[in-house]
XYZ file of C-alpha atoms in Angstrom:
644
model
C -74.441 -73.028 202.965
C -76.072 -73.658 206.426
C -74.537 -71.356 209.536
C -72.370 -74.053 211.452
C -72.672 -72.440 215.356
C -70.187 -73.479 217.880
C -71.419 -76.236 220.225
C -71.956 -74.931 223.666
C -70.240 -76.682 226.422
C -72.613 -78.601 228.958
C -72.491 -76.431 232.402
C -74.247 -79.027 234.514
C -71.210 -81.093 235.474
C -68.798 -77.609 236.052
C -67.423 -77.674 239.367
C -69.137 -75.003 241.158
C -71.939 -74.968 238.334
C -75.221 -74.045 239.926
C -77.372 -77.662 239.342
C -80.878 -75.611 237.248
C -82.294 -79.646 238.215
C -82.981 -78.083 241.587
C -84.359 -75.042 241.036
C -88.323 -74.820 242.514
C -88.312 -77.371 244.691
C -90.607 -75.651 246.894
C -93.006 -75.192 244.479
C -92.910 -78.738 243.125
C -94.607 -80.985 245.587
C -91.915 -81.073 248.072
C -92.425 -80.649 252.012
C -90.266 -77.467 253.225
C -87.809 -78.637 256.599
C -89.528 -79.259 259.753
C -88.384 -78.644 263.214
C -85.420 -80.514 263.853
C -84.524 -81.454 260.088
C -81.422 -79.939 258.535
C -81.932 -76.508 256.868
C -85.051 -75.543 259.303
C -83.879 -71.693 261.551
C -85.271 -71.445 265.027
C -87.080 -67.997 266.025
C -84.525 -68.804 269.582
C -81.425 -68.787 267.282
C -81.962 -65.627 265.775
C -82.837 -64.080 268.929
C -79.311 -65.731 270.526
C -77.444 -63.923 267.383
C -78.830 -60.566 268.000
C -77.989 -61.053 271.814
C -74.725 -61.788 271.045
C -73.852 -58.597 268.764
C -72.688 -56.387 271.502
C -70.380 -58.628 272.659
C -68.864 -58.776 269.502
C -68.588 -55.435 269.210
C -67.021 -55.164 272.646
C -64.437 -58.198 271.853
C -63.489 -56.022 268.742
C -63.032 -52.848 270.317
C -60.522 -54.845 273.010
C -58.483 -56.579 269.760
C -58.256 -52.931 268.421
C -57.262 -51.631 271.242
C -54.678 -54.446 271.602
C -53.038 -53.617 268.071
C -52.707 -49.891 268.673
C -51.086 -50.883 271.549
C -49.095 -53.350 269.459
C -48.230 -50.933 266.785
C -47.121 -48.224 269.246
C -44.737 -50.687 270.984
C -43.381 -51.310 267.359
C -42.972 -48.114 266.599
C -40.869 -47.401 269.578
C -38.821 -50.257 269.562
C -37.853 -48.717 265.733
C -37.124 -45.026 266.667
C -35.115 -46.481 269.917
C -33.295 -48.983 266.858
C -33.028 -45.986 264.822
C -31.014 -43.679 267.203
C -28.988 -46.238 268.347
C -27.748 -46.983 265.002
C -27.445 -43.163 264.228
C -24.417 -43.125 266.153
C -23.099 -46.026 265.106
C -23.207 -45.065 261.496
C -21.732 -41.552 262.391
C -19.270 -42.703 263.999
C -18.532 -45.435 261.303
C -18.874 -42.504 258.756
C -16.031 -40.263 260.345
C -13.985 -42.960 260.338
C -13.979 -43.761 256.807
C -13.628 -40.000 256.317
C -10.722 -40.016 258.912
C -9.438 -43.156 257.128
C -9.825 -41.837 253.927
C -7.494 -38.180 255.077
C -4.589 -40.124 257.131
C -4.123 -43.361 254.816
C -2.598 -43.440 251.339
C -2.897 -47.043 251.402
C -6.652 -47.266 252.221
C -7.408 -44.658 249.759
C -5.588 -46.463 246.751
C -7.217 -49.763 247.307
C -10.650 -48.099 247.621
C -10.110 -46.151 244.656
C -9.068 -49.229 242.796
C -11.961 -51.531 243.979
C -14.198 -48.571 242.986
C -12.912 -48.031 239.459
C -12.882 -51.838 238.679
C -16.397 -52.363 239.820
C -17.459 -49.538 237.741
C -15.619 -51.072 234.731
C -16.651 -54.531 235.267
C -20.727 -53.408 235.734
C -20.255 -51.533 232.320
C -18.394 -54.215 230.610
C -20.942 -56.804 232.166
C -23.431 -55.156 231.476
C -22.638 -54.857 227.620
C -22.114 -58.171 227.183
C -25.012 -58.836 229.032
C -27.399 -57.179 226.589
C -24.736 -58.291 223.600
C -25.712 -62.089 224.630
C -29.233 -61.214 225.424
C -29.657 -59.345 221.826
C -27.948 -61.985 220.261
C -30.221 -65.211 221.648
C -33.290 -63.298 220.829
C -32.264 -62.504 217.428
C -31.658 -65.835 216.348
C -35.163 -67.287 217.877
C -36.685 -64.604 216.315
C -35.513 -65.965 212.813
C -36.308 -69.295 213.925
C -40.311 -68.257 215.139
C -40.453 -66.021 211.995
C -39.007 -69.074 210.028
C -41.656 -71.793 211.177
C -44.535 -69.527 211.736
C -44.339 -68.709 207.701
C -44.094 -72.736 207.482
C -47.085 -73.733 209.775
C -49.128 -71.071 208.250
C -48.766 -71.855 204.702
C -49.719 -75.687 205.722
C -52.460 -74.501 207.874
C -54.135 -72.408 205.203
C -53.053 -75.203 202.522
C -55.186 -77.685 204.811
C -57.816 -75.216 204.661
C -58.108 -74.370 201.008
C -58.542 -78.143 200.449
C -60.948 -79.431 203.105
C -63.874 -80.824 202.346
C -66.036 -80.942 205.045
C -69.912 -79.606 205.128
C -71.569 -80.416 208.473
C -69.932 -78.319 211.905
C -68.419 -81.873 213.269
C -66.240 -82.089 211.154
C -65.240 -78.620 210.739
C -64.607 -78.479 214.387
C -62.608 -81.103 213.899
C -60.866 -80.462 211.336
C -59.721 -77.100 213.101
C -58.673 -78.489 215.768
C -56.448 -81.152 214.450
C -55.280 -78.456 212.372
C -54.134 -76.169 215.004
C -52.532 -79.285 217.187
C -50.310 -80.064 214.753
C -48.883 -76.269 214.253
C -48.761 -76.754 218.388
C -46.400 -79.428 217.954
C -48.071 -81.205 220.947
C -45.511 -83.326 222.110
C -43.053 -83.669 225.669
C -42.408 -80.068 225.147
C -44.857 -77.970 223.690
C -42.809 -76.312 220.823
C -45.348 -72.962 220.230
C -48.532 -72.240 220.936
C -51.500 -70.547 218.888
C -54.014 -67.831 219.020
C -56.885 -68.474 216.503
C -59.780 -65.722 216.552
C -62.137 -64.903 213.900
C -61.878 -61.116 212.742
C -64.463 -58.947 214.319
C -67.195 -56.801 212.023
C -66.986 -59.273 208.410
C -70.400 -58.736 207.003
C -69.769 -61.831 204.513
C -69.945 -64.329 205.556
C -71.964 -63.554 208.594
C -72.208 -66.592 209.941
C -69.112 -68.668 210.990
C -68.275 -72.165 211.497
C -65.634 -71.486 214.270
C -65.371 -68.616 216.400
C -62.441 -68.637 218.287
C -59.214 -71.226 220.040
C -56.348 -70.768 221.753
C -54.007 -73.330 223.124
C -54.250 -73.785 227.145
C -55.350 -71.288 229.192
C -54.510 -68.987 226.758
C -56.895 -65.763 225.274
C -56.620 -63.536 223.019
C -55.897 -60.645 225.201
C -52.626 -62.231 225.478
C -51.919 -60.789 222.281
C -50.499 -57.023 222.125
C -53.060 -54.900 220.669
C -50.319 -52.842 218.017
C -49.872 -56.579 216.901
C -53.371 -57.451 216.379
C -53.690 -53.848 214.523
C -51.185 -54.324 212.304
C -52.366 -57.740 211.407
C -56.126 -56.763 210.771
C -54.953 -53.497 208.525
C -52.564 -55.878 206.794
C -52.895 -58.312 203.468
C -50.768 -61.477 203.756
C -47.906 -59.858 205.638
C -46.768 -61.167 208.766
C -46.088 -59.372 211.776
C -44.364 -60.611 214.834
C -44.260 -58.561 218.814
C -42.874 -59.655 222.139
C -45.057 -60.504 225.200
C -45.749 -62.312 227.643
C -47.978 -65.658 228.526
C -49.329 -67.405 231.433
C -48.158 -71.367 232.023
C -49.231 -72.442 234.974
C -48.526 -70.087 237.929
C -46.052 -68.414 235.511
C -45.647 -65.576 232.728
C -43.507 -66.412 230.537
C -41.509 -64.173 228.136
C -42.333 -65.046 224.428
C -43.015 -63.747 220.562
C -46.437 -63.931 219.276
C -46.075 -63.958 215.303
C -49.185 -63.125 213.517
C -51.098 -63.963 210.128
C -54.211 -64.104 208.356
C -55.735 -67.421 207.608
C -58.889 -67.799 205.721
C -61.429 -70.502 205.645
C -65.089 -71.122 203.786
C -64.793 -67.460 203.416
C -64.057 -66.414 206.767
C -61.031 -64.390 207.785
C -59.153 -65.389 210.923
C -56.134 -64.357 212.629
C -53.516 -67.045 213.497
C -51.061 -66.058 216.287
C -48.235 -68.665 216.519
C -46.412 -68.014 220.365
C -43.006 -69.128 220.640
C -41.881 -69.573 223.835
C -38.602 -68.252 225.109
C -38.402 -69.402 228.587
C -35.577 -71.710 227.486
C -33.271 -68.524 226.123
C -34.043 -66.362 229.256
C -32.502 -69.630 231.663
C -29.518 -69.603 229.608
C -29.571 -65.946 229.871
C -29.683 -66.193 233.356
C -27.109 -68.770 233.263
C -24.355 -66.479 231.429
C -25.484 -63.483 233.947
C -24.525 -65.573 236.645
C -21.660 -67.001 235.432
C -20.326 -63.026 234.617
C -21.298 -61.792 237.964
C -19.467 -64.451 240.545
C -16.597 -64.247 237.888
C -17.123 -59.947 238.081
C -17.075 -60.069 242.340
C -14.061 -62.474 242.287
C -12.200 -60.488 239.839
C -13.089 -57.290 242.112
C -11.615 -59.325 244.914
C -8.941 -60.661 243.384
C -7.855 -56.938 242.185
C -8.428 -55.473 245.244
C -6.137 -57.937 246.990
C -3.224 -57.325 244.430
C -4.162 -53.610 244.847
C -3.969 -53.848 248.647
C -0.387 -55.818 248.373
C 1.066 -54.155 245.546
C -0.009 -50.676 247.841
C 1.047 -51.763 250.903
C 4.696 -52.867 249.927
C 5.317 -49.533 248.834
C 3.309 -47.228 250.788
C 4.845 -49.729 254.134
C 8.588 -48.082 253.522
C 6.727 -44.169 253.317
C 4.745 -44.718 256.356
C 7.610 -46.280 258.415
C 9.510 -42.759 256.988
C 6.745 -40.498 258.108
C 6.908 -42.656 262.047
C 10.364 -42.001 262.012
C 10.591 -37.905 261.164
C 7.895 -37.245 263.817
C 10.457 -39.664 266.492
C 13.398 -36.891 265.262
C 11.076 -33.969 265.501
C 10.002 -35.311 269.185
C 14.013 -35.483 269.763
C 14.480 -39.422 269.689
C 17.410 -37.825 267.136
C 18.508 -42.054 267.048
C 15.933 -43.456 264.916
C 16.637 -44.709 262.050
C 15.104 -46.360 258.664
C 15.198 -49.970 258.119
C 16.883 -50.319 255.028
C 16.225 -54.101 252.516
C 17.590 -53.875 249.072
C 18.736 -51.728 246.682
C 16.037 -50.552 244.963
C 14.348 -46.936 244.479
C 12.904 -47.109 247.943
C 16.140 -48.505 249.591
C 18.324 -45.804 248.155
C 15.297 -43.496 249.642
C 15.626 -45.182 253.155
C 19.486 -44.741 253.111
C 19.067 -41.218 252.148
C 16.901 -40.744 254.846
C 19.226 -42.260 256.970
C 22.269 -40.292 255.760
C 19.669 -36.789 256.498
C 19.260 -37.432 259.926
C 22.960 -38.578 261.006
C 23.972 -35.516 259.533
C 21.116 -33.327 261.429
C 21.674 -35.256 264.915
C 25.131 -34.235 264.089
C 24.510 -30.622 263.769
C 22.357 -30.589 266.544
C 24.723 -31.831 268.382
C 27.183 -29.871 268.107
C 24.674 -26.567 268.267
C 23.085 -28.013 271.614
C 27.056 -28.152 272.559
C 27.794 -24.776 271.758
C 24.454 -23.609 273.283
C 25.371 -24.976 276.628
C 29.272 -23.922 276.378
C 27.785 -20.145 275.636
C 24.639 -20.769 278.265
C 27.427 -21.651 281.087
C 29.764 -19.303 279.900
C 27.150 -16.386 280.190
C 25.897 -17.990 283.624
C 29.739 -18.421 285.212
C 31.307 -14.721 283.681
C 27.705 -13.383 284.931
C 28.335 -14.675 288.744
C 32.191 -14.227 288.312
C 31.920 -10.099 287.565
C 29.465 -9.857 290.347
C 31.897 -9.326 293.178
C 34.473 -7.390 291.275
C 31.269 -5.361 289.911
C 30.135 -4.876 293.686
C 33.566 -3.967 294.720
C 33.985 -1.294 291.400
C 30.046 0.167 292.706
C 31.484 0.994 295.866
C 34.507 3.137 294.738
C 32.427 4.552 291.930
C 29.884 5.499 294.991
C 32.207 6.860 297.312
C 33.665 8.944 294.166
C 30.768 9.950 293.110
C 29.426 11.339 296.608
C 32.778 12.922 296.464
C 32.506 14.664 293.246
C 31.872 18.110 294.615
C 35.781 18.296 295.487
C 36.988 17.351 292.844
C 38.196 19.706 289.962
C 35.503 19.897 287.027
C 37.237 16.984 284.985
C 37.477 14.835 287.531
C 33.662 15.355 288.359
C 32.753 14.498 285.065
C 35.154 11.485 285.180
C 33.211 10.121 288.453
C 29.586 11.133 287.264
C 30.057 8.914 284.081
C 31.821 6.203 286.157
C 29.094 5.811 288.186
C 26.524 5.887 285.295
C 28.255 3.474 283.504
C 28.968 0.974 286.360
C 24.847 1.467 287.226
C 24.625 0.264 283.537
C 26.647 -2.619 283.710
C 24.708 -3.598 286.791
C 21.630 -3.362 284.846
C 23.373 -5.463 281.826
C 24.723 -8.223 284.106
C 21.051 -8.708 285.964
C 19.455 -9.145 282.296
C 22.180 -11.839 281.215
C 21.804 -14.013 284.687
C 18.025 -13.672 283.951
C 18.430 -14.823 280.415
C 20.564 -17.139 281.261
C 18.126 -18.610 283.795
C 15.541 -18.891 280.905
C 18.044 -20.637 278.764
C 18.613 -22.964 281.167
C 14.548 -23.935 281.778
C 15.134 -22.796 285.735
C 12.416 -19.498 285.814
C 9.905 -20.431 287.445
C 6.829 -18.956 287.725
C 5.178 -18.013 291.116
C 1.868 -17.018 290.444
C -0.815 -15.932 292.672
C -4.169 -13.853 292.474
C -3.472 -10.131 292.021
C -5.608 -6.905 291.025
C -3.969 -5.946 287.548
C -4.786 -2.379 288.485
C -2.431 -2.477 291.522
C 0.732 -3.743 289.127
C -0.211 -1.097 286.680
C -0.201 1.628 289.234
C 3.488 0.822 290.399
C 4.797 0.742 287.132
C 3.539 4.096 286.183
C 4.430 5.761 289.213
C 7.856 4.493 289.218
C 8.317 5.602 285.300
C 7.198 9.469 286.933
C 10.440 10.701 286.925
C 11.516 9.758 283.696
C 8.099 10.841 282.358
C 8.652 14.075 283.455
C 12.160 13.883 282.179
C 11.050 13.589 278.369
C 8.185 16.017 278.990
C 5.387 13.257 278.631
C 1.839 12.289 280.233
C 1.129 9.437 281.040
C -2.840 8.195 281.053
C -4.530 5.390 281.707
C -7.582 4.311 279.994
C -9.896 1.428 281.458
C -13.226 0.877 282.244
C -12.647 -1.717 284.585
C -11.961 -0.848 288.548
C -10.668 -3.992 289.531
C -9.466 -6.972 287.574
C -8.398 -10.360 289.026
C -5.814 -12.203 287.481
C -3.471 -15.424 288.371
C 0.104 -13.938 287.695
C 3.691 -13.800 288.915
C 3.165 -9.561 290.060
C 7.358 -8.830 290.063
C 7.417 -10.492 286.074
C 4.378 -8.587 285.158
C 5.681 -5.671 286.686
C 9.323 -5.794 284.753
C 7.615 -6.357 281.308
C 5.269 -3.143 281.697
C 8.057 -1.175 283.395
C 10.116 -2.172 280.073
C 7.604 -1.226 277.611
C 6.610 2.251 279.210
C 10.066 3.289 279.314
C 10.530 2.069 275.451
C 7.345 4.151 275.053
C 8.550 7.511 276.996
C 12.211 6.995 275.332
C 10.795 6.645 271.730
C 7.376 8.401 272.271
C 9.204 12.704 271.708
C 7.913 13.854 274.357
C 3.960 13.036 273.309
C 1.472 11.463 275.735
C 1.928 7.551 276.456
C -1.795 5.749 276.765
C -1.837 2.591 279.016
C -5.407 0.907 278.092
C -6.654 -1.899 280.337
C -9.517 -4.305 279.175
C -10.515 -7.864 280.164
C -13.075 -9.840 278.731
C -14.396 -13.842 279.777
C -10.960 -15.188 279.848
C -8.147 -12.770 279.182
C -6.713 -9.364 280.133
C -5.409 -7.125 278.079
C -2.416 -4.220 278.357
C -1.452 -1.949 275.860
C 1.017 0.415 276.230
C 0.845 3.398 272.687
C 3.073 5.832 272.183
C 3.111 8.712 269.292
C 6.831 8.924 268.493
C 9.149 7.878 265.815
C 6.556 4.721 265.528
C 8.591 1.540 263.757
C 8.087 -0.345 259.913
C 6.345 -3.753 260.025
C 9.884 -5.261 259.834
C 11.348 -4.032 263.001
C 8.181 -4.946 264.488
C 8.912 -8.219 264.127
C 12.119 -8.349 265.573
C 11.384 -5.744 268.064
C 12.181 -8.776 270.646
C 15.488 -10.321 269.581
C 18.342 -9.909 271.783
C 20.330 -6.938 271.480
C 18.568 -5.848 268.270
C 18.029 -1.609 268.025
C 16.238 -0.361 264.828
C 19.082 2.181 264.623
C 22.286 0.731 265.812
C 23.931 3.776 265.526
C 21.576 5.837 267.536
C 22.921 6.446 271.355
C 20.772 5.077 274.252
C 19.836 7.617 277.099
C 18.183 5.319 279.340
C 20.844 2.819 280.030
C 19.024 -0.159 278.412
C 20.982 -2.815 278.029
C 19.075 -4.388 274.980
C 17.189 -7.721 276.565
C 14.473 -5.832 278.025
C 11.781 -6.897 275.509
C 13.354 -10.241 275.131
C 12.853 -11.014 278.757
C 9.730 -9.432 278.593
C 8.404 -11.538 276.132
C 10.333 -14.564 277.997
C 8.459 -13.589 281.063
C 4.927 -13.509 278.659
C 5.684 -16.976 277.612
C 5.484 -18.716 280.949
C 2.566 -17.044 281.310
C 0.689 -18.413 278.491
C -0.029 -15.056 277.624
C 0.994 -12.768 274.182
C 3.384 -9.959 274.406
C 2.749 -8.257 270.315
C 3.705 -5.147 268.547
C 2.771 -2.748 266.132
C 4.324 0.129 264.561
C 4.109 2.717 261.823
C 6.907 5.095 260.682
C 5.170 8.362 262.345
C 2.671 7.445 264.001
C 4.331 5.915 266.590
C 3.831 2.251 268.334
C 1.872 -0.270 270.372
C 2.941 -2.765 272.712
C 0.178 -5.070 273.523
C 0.070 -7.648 276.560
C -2.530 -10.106 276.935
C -2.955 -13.118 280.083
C -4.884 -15.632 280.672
C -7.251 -14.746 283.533
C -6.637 -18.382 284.835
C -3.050 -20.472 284.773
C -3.823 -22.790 282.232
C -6.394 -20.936 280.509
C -6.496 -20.559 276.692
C -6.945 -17.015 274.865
C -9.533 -17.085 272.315
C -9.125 -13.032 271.635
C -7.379 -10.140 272.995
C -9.557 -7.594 274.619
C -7.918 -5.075 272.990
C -7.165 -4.627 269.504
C -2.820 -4.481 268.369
C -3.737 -1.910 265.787
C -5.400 1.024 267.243
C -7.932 3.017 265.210
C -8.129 4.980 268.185
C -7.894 4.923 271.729
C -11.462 4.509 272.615
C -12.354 1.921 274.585
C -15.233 -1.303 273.380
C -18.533 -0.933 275.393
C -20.577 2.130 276.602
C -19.917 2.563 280.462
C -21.163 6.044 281.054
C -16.760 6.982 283.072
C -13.529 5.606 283.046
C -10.485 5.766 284.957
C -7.506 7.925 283.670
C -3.856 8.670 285.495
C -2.064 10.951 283.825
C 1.031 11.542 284.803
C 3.301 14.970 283.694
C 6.241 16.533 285.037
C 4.322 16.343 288.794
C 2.675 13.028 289.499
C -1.099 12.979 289.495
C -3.418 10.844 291.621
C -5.773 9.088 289.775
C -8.971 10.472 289.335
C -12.386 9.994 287.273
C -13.244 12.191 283.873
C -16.136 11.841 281.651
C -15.752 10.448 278.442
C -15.342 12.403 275.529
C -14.977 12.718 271.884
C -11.545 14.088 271.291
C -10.070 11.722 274.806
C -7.793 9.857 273.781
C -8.402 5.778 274.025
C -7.038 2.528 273.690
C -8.655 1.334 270.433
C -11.905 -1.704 269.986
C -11.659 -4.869 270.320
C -9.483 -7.244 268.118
């Protein structure tokens, strides 16, 4: 049999096809271009180009200049975007976060719009590849179907040609292959036909290679083409992808082996699936605008179904903080008789019965505040009147027989304590009634602390104690009312020289950016953790039964801590059961100011002072009053503890 070659298409009338007709002309006869004609170069134009090259050069430095300038404008205008959206989005971020703390209702509908998104994406996205697997499967069936079909007729056409010159081979190929195209409106498949690479018999081939279109072979995978070469008369079939037009399109390539005059080929039938991947599309669509109303439509049942009953709990929470502000009046708004009715009603019930109460105790408050306030200013005349007798009788004791002495002395003690007693209840009563007011004015500390001590001197040397004061500090100003600072130290040194058994009382005095602190320790009896905390009630003693020897009429501390609170200041205690106690004071070095920490810690470890100033300050005061004077610091001095 002759080698049939494949016919070589003629290049000469290609588009863009060099025309070999012209080649030489120069060299065949014809004149080269003169002066003048078309295709003839000047020497002057040449020169004119290489004149004009700087200036070229120059013109492109100024248009790169010009977009660096561009581009660094840009850039600006982005950063200057950039930071004013930061705040934006901050601020849009701690709202949500706010929003998401403070609102029930927001949080529910969120959380429900969240969880059905994330159930509809899933379930979408199931049926999605459900559909998808599904569509594919059955036009893979289909392709493997017809491809075994087309094949068999395609090598049955084959196996009974009988043709002998290349024409008609050619021909017979092609005409062939067009009808396993299915040419046609719609092209049903397409084909791949390509002679198998390194037969030695026959070595010569009638027909090399087709494809339909623009098609090649590289459009075929190369596992397919692998498995189809190492294979007998199996048939293989792989996914991919084909251009038509300006388009790749998704398709199968199912492959064979075809022989013919004793040439192997292999025949790849491409099925198109453009058709499946619309409807795909199609379904996708359909399941996400149904997916995003769904969302919307839960979220807007969510959001009603929330709101009508979170509405009744909110309008309960507005109300409670009305009757904790004192609007004791408000009241629920009460529809139905369902679960959150019978919840508004009890509500309502609650707070009658509180403003009730309330009423009645804000009654008896005032009927016991003016009853205090009225027997207080009644018994002062009669008390004035009784001080005078007991006075005279009392400077008149030294005449009297010793019973009668005695009888005088403890009159006049007694009335003294009454006075003392009747002072504290018009004071209290004052505070009860919101008329203290406080008349403040900058004062040296120091000067307030040094009364106080010297006027406790007698009773310090009385009990036997000393009295020192620790500070580093020489002067300290604060904004203060001096006579109510000077009644709550006065009442916690003489709590400290009553309780302290005989042992040394430490005043410490500290100040730091924006507070000053007191603290007055004693070593005594000390107190539990318990009395400590009701160290200022009224008329509370730790030992009830225990006899007073100062004449205290009980409200000291309660005033003094009365007296701390319009101060803006802390009046605190601390005690342990033999180891005595600590009464700590701390101001605000400003009206107004806020305390961030004491200067001075309420527990002391021990009574040396925070910081390393190379003296101090001490009073101590014994059975003779001392001046105050300056000592160097030592080890075993006592202190008023570190910082809290």
């Amino acid at each position: 049999m002759s080698a049939i070659k494949q016919v070589p298409e003629p290049t000469a009338g290609k588009p863009g096809g060099p025309d070999r007709s012209d080649a030489g002309l120069a060299t065949s006869g014809h004149a080269a271009p003169q002066a003048g004609e078309p295709g003839h170069v000047a020497p002057e134009h040449t020169d004119a180009h290489a004149l004009n090259l700087p200036w070229l050069m120059s013109r492109a430095r100024i248009w790169i200049r010009r977009g660096l300038i561009l581009a660094l404008r840009v850039s600006r205008l982005v950063v200057t975007g950039v930071r004013q959206i930061r705040p934006g989005l901050r601020f849009l971020r701690h709202s949500l976060l706010r929003r998401w703390r403070r609102s029930l209702e927001f949080r529910t509908v969120l959380m429900t719009l969240v969880l059905a998104i994330t159930s509809f994406a899933v379930v979408g996205a199931y049926l999605s590849n459900q559909i998808a697997n599904n569509l594919f499967q059955e036009r893979l069936a289909q392709a493997e179907s017809e491809s075994s079909y087309n094949v068999k007729q395609v090598q049955d056409t084959f196996n009974g040609a009988q043709v002998t010159d290349q024409s008609s081979v050619i021909t017979l190929v092609y005409d062939t292959l067009n009808a396993v195209e299915g040419r046609g409106d719609v092209i049903q498949r397409r084909y791949v036909f390509e002679a198998m690479p390194e037969q030695t018999k026959p070595r010569n081939r009638w027909v090399e290679s087709r494809a339909s279109d623009q098609l090649t072979v590289r459009v075929i995978p190369p596992e397919l083409r692998k498995a189809v070469q190492e294979s007998g008369t199996d048939q293989y079939w792989a996914s991919t992808e084909f251009p038509v037009g300006n388009e790749d399109r998704p398709g199968i390539a199912v492959g064979n082996k075809v022989d013919f005059n004793g040439t192997v080929y292999e025949l790849y039938l491409i099925y198109d699936l453009n058709t499946a991947q619309q409807t795909l599309d199609e379904i996708q669509n359909v399941l996400w605008t149904g997916g995003v109303a769904l969302v919307l439509m839960i979220g807007a049942i969510a959001w009603y179904v929330t709101r009508n009953v979170v509405s009744p709990v909110s309008h309960a929470a507005v109300v409670s903080e009305k009757l904790a502000a004192g609007q004791l009046q408000e009241r629920m708004v009460v529809k139905g008789e369902d679960e959150v009715a019978r919840l508004g009603a009890s509500f309502n019930h609650m707070a009658a019965s509180l403003q009730e109460q309330i009423t009645q105790l804000a009654t008896l408050s005032q009927m016991q505040q003016r009853f205090v306030s009225d027997v207080s200013h009644e018994l002062r005349t009669p008390l004035t009147t009784v001080r005078m007798a007991a006075e005279v009788l009392y400077d008149a004791r030294g005449d009297f027989d010793p019973m009668n002495k005695r009888s005088a002395e403890l009159l006049y003690n007694q009335v003294e304590r009454f006075q003392s007693l009747l002072s504290d209840l018009l004071e209290i009563s004052r505070f009860d009634a919101g008329a203290a007011v406080l008349d403040a004015e900058p004062q040296d500390i120091f000067q307030v602390v040094g009364h106080v001590i010297e006027g406790a001197s007698p009773v310090a040397a009385e009990y036997g104690s000393e009295v020192r004061l620790n500070t580093r500090q020489k002067s300290i100003i604060v904004e203060m009312d001096s006579r109510r600072i000077d009644r709550i130290l006065r009442n916690l040194l003489l709590n400290a020289l009553e309780h302290g058994d005989g042992k040394p009382v430490n005043v410490s005095v500290a100040a730091n950016h924006d507070a000053v602190a007191i603290s007055v320790r004693d070593h005594g009896i000390g107190m539990s953790q318990a009395e400590a905390a009701r160290v200022f009630d009224r008329f509370w003693r730790a030992d009830p039964a225990r006899a007073r020897t100062t004449g205290g009429s009980g409200l000291g501390l309660s005033i003094a801590a009365e007296d701390t609170k319009l101060h803006g200041g802390w009046l605190q205690a601390w005690g342990r059961k033999g180891s005595g106690s600590n009464f700590r004071l701390t101001l605000p070095l400003k009206q107004g100011g806020t305390i961030l920490k004491s200067p001075l810690q309420l527990e002391p470890a021990d009574i040396e002072l925070p910081g390393a100033a190379p003296e101090r300050q001490m009073l101590v005061l014994g059975a003779e009053p001392a001046a105050p004077s300056t000592a160097e610091p030592s080890s075993t001095a006592p202190n008023s503890g570190g910082p809290s």
